[in-house]
Coordinates of C-alpha atoms in Angstrom, one line a residue:
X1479 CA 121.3 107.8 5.5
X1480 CA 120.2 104.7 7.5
X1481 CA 122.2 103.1 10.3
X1482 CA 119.8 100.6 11.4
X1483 CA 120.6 96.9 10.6
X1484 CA 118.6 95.6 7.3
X1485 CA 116.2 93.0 8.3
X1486 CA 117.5 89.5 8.2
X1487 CA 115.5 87.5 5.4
X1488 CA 115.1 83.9 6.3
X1489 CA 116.7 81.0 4.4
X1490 CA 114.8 77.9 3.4
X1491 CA 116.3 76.4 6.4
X1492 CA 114.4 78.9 8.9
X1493 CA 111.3 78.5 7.1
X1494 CA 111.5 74.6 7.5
X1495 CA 112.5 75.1 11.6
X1496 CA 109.5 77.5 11.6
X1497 CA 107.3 74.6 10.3
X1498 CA 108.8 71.9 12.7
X1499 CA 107.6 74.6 15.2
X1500 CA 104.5 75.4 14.4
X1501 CA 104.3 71.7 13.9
X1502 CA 104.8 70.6 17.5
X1503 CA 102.5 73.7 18.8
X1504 CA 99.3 72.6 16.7
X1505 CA 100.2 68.9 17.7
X1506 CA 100.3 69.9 21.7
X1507 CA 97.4 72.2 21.4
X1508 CA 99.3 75.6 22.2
X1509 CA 97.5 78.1 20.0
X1510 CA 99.7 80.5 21.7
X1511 CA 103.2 78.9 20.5
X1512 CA 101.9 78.9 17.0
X1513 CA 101.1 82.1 16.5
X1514 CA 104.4 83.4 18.1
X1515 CA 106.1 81.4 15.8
X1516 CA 104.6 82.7 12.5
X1517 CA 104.6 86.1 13.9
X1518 CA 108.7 85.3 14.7
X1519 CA 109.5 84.7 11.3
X1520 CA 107.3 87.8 10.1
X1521 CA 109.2 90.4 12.1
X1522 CA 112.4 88.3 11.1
X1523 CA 111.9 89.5 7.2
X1524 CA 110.0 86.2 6.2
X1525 CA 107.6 87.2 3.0
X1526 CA 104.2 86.7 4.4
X1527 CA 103.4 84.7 1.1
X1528 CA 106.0 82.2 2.5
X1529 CA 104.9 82.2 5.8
X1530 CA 101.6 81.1 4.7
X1531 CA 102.7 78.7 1.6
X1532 CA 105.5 77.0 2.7
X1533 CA 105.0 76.8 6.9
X1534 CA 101.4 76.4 8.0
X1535 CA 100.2 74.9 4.9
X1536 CA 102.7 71.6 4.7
X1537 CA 102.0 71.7 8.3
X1538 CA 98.3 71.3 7.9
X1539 CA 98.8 68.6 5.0
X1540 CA 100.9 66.6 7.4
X1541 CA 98.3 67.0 10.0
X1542 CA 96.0 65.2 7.6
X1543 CA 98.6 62.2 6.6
X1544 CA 99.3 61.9 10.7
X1545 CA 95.6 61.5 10.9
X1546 CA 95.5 59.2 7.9
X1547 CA 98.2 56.8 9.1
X1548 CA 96.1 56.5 12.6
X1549 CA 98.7 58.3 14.5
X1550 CA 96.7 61.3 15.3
X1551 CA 93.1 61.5 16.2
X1552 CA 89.9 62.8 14.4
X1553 CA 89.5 65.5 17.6
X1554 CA 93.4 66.4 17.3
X1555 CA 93.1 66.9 13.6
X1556 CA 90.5 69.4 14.2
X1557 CA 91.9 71.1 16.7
X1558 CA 95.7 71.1 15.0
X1559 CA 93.3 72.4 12.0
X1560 CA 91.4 75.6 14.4
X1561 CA 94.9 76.6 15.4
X1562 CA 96.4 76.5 11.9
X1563 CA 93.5 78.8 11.1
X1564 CA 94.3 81.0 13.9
X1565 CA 98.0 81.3 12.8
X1566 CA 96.3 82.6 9.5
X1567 CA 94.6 84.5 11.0
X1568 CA 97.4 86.1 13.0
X1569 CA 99.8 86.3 9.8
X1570 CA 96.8 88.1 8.6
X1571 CA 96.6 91.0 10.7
X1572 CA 100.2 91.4 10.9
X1573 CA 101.4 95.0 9.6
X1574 CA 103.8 94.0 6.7
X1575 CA 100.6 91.9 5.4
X1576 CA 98.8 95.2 4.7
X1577 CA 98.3 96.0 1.1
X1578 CA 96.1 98.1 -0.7
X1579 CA 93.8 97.0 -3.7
X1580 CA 95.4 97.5 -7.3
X1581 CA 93.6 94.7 -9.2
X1582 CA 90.1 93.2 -9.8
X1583 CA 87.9 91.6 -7.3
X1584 CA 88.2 87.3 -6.9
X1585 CA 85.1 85.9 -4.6
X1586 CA 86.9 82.9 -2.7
X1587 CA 84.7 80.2 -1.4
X1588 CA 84.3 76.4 -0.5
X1589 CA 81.7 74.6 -2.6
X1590 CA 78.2 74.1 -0.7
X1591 CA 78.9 70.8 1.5
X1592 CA 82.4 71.4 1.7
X1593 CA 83.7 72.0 5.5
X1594 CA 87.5 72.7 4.3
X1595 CA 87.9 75.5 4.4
X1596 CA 91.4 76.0 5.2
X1597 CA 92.7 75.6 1.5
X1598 CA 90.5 78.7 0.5
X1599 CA 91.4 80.6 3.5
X1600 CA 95.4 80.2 2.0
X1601 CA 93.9 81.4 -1.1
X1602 CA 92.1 84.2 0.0
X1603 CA 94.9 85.7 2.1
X1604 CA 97.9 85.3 -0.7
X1605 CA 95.3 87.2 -3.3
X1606 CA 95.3 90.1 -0.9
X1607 CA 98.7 90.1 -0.7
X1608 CA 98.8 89.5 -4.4
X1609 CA 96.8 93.2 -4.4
X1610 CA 93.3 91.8 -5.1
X1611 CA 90.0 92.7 -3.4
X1612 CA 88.3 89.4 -2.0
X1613 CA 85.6 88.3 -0.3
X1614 CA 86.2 85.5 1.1
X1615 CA 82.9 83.4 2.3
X1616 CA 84.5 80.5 4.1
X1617 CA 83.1 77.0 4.0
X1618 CA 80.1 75.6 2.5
X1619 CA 78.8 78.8 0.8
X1620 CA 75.0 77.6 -0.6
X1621 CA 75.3 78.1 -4.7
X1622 CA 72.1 80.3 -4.5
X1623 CA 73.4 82.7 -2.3
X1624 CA 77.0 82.8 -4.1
X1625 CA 75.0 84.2 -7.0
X1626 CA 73.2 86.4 -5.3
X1627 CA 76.4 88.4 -4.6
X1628 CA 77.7 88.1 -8.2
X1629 CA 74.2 89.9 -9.0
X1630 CA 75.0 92.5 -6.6
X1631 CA 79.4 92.8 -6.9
X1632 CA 81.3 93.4 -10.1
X1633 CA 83.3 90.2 -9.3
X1634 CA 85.8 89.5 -12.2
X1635 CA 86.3 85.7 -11.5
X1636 CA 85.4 83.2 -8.7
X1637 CA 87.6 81.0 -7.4
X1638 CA 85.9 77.6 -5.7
X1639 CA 87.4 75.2 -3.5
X1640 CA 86.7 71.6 -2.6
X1641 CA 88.8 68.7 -1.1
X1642 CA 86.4 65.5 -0.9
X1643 CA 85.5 64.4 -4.6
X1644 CA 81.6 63.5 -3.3
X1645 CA 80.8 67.6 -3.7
X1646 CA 81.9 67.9 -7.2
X1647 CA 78.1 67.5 -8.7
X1648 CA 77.5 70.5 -6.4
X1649 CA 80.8 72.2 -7.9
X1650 CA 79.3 71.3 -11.7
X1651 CA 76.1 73.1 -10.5
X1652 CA 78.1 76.3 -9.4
X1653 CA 80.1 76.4 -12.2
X1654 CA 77.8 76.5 -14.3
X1655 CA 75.4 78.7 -12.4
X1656 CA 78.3 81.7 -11.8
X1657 CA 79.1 81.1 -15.7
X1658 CA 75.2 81.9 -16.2
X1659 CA 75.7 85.3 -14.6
X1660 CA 78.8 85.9 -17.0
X1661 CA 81.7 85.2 -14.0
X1662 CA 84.5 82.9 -14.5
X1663 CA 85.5 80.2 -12.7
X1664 CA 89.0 79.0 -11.4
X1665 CA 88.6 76.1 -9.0
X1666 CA 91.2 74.3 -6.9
X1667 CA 91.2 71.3 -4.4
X1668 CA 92.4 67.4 -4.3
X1669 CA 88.5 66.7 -5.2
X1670 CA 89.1 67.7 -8.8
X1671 CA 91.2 65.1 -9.0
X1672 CA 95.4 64.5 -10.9
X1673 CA 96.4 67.2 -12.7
X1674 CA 92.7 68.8 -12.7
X1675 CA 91.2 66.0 -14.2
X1676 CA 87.7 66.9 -13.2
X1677 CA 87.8 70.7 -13.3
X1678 CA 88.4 70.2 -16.8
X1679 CA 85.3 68.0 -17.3
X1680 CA 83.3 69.7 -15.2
X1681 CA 83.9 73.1 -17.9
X1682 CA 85.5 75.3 -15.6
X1683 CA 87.3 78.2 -16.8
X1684 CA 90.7 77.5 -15.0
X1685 CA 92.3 75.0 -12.6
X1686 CA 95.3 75.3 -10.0
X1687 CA 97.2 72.8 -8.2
X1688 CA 97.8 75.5 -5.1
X1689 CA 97.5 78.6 -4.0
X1690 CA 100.4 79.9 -5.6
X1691 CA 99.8 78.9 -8.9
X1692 CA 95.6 79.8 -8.6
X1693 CA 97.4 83.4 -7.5
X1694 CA 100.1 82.9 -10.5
X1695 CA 97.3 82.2 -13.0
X1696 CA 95.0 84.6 -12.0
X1697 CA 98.1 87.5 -12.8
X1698 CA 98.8 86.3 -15.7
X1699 CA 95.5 87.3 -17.6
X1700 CA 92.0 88.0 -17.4
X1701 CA 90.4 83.9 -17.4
X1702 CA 88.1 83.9 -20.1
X1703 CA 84.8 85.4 -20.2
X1704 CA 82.1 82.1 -20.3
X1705 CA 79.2 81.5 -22.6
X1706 CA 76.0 82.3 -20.9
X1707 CA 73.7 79.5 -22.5
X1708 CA 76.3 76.5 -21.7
X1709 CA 74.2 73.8 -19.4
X1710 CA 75.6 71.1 -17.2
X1711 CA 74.4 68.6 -19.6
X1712 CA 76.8 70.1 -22.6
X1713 CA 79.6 68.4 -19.7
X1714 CA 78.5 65.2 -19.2
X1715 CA 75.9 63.5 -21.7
X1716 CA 76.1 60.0 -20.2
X1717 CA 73.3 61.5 -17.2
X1718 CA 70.9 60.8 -19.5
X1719 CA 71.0 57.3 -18.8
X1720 CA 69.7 57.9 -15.4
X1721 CA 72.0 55.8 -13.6
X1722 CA 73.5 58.6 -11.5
X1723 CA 70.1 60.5 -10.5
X1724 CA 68.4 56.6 -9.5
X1725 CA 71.8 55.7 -7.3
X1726 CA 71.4 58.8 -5.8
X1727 CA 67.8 58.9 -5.1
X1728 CA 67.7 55.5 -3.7
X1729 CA 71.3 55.3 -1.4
X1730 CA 69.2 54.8 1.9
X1731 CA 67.3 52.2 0.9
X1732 CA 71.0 50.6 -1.1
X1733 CA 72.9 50.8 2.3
X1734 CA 70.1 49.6 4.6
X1735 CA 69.8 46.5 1.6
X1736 CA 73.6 45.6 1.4
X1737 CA 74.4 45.9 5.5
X1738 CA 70.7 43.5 6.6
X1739 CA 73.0 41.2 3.8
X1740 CA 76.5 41.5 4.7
X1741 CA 76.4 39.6 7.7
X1742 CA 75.7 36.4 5.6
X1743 CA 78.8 37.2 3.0
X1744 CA 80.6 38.3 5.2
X1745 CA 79.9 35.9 8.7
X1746 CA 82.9 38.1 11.1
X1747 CA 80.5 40.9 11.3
X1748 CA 78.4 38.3 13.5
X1749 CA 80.7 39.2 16.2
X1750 CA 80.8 43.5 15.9
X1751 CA 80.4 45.3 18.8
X1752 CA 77.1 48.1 18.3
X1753 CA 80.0 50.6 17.3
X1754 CA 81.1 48.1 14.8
X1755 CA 78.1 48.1 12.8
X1756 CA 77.6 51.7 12.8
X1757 CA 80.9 52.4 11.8
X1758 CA 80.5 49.5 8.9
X1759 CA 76.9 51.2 8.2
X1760 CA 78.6 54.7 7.8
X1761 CA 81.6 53.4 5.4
X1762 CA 78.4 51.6 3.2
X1763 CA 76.7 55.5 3.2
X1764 CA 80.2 56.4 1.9
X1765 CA 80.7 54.0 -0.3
X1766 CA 77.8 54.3 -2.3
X1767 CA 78.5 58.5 -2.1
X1768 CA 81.0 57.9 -4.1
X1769 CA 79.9 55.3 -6.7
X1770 CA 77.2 57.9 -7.6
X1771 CA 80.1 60.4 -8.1
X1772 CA 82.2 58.0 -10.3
X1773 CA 78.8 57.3 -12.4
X1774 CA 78.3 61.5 -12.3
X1775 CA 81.8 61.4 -13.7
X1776 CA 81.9 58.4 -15.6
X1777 CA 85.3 57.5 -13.9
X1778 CA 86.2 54.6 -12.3
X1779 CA 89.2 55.3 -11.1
X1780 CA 87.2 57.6 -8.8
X1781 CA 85.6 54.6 -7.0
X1782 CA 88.9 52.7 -7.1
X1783 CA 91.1 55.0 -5.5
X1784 CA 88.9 55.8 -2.9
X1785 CA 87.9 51.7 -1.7
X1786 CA 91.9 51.0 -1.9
X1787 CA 92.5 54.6 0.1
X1788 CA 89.1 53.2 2.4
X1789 CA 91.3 49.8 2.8
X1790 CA 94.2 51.4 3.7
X1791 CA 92.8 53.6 5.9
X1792 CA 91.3 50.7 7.6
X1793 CA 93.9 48.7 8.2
X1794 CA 96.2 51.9 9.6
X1795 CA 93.2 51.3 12.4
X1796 CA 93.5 47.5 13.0
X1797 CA 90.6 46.9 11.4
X1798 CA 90.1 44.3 8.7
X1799 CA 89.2 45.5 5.1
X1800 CA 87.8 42.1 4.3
X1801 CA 84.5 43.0 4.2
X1802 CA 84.7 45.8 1.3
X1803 CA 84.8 42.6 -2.0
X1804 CA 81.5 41.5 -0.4
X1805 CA 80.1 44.5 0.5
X1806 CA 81.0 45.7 -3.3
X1807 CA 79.6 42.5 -4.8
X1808 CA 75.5 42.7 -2.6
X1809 CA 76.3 46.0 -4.5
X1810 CA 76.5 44.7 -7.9
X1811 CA 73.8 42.5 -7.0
X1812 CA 71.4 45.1 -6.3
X1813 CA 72.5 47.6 -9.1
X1814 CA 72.9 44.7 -12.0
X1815 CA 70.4 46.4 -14.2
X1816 CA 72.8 49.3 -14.3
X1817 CA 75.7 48.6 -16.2
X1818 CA 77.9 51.3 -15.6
X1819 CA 77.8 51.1 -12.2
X1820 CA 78.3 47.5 -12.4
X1821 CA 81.5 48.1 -14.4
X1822 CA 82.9 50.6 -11.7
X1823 CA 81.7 48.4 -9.6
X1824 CA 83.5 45.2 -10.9
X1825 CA 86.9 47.4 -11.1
X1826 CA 87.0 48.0 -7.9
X1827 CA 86.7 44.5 -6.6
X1828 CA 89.5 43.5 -8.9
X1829 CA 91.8 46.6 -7.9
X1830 CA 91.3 45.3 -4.4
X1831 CA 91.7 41.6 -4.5
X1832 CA 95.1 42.1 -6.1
X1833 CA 96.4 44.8 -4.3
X1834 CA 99.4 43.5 -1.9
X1835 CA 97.1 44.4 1.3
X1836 CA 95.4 41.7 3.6
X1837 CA 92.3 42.4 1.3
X1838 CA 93.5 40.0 -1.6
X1839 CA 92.6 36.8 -2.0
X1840 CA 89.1 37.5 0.5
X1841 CA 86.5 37.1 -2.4
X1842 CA 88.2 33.4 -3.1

């Protein structure tokens, strides 16, 4: 019989004073403290699950509100981001972590264009623990060559990851690509949207909030095996109007059209310094990403919540959001043969000019 002491298992109080830790490492740059503090709580009887699930990934979400709110900057987001992936790494390597195989094989990766990679990374490591094999392929994975390892694995479902909502056409094109080679899809990410909004559109298999439910579902049963003659045109029918592919195929010319005009709407921009007008140049580029995504998805809100999130985001920086109603309507101006872009178009001025921001009232 035993006389050593049982390992102490942390309460929900330790695992939040490990995240304020690990918070104040990644935020002064000590790669060092964070991983001593994820590797603390290991040998202290923490479930690795936890340690990944409920300390280093609120701490990366917060790291992405702090940068959000303007508090922290684009360079310390990345590297509170590298050293959160090195604290995966370590919790990774760790000997409790070790598990062997028992159940089918899940390929984890980011959609082609998508440079998060830290949400699939979460996802990749809980699965092992879970007892799955995985291959993970990290960030921006080309579709092409995602298939060419379904052709050459027997890969029981994929599980695809994006956070920014301008890759889903690329996510409809692997979907529907990994379903061609008879592989089901579970997919994951704030780009498909509330409640999965978009994966369900989109025709994938499955949809998770998180990690732990993508891991959850996945247990549960086998996802569905997918029809191998469904096209990415069964999804969305309103493509065939065009408007999508001719937004798309024209953005330069759209952006270099609406900034040579937006100094006459909108005469403050007289006055921007070089960096100024790139920076209002860039969040046209944006802009105009993301219209051709809400036309891809026929959704609005799409555009909406990303011009009032753009506004908010601006102001957080000092900078006035009074140019985007102008900016929106050279827009309309120059798609008004379209009429659903138009539309979104229209319903994002409105959702902007009576938001209580210091954007209302600017198109007056």
């Amino acid at each position: 019989m035993s006389t050593s002491t049982p390992p102490h298992i942390p309460h929900a109080r330790d695992v939040q004073r490990a995240a304020d830790q690990l918070w104040h490492a990644v935020t002064g740059g000590d790669e060092y403290a964070a991983t001593e503090v994820v590797l603390r709580i290991l040998d202290e009887g923490a479930a690795p699950e936890s340690v990944l699930l409920d300390v280093i990934a609120p701490v990366q979400g917060r790291v992405g509100e702090e940068w959000a709110a303007n508090r922290i900057s684009v360079a310390q987001e990345h590297a509170a981001t590298a050293i959160n992936e090195r604290a995966v790494a370590a919790v990774s390597v760790h000997p409790v972590v070790r598990t062997t195989a028992t159940r089918g094989r899940i390929a984890v990766a980011c959609v082609d264009g998508e440079w998060h990679a830290l949400p699939a990374r979460l996802l990749a490591e809980v699965l092992k623990l879970r007892g799955w094999q995985v291959d993970y392929f990290g960030a921006q994975v080309p579709t092409a060559h995602l298939i060419a390892h379904l052709h050459n694995a027997r890969t029981d479902a994929v599980a695809l990851s994006s956070s920014i909502a301008t890759r889903l056409p690329t996510a409809h094109a692997a979907i529907t690509a990994c379903q061609a080679v008879g592989v089901p899809v579970l997919v994951g990410g704030a780009a498909f949207g509330p409640g999965g909004r978009y994966a369900v559109l989109l025709g994938a298999d499955a949809w998770a909030a998180n990690a732990r439910a993508a891991a959850d579902r996945l247990a549960q049963s086998p996802l569905p095996r997918p029809q191998p003659d469904h096209q990415q045109f069964d999804d969305l029918p309103h493509l065939a109007d065009q408007e999508y592919t001719l937004v798309t195929r024209n953005s330069v010319t759209l952006v270099r059209t609406v900034f040579s005009a937006l100094e006459d709407a909108f005469p403050t921009m007289r006055s921007y310094s070089s960096d100024q007008r790139e920076r209002t140049a860039e969040d046209l580029a944006h802009m105009v990403e993301f219209l051709a995504t809400a036309l891809y998805l026929d959704d609005e809100e799409l555009f909406t919540g990303f011009l009032t999130w753009t506004a908010q985001i601006l102001e957080a920086r000092d900078v006035s959001a009074r140019s985007l109603p102008p900016a929106l309507k050279l827009l309309a101006r120059e798609l008004q043969d379209f009429p659903r872009a138009v539309r979104i178009l229209k319903a994002a001025t409105c959702a902007l000019t009576t938001a209580p921001s210091t954007v209302a009232g600017t198109t007056a």
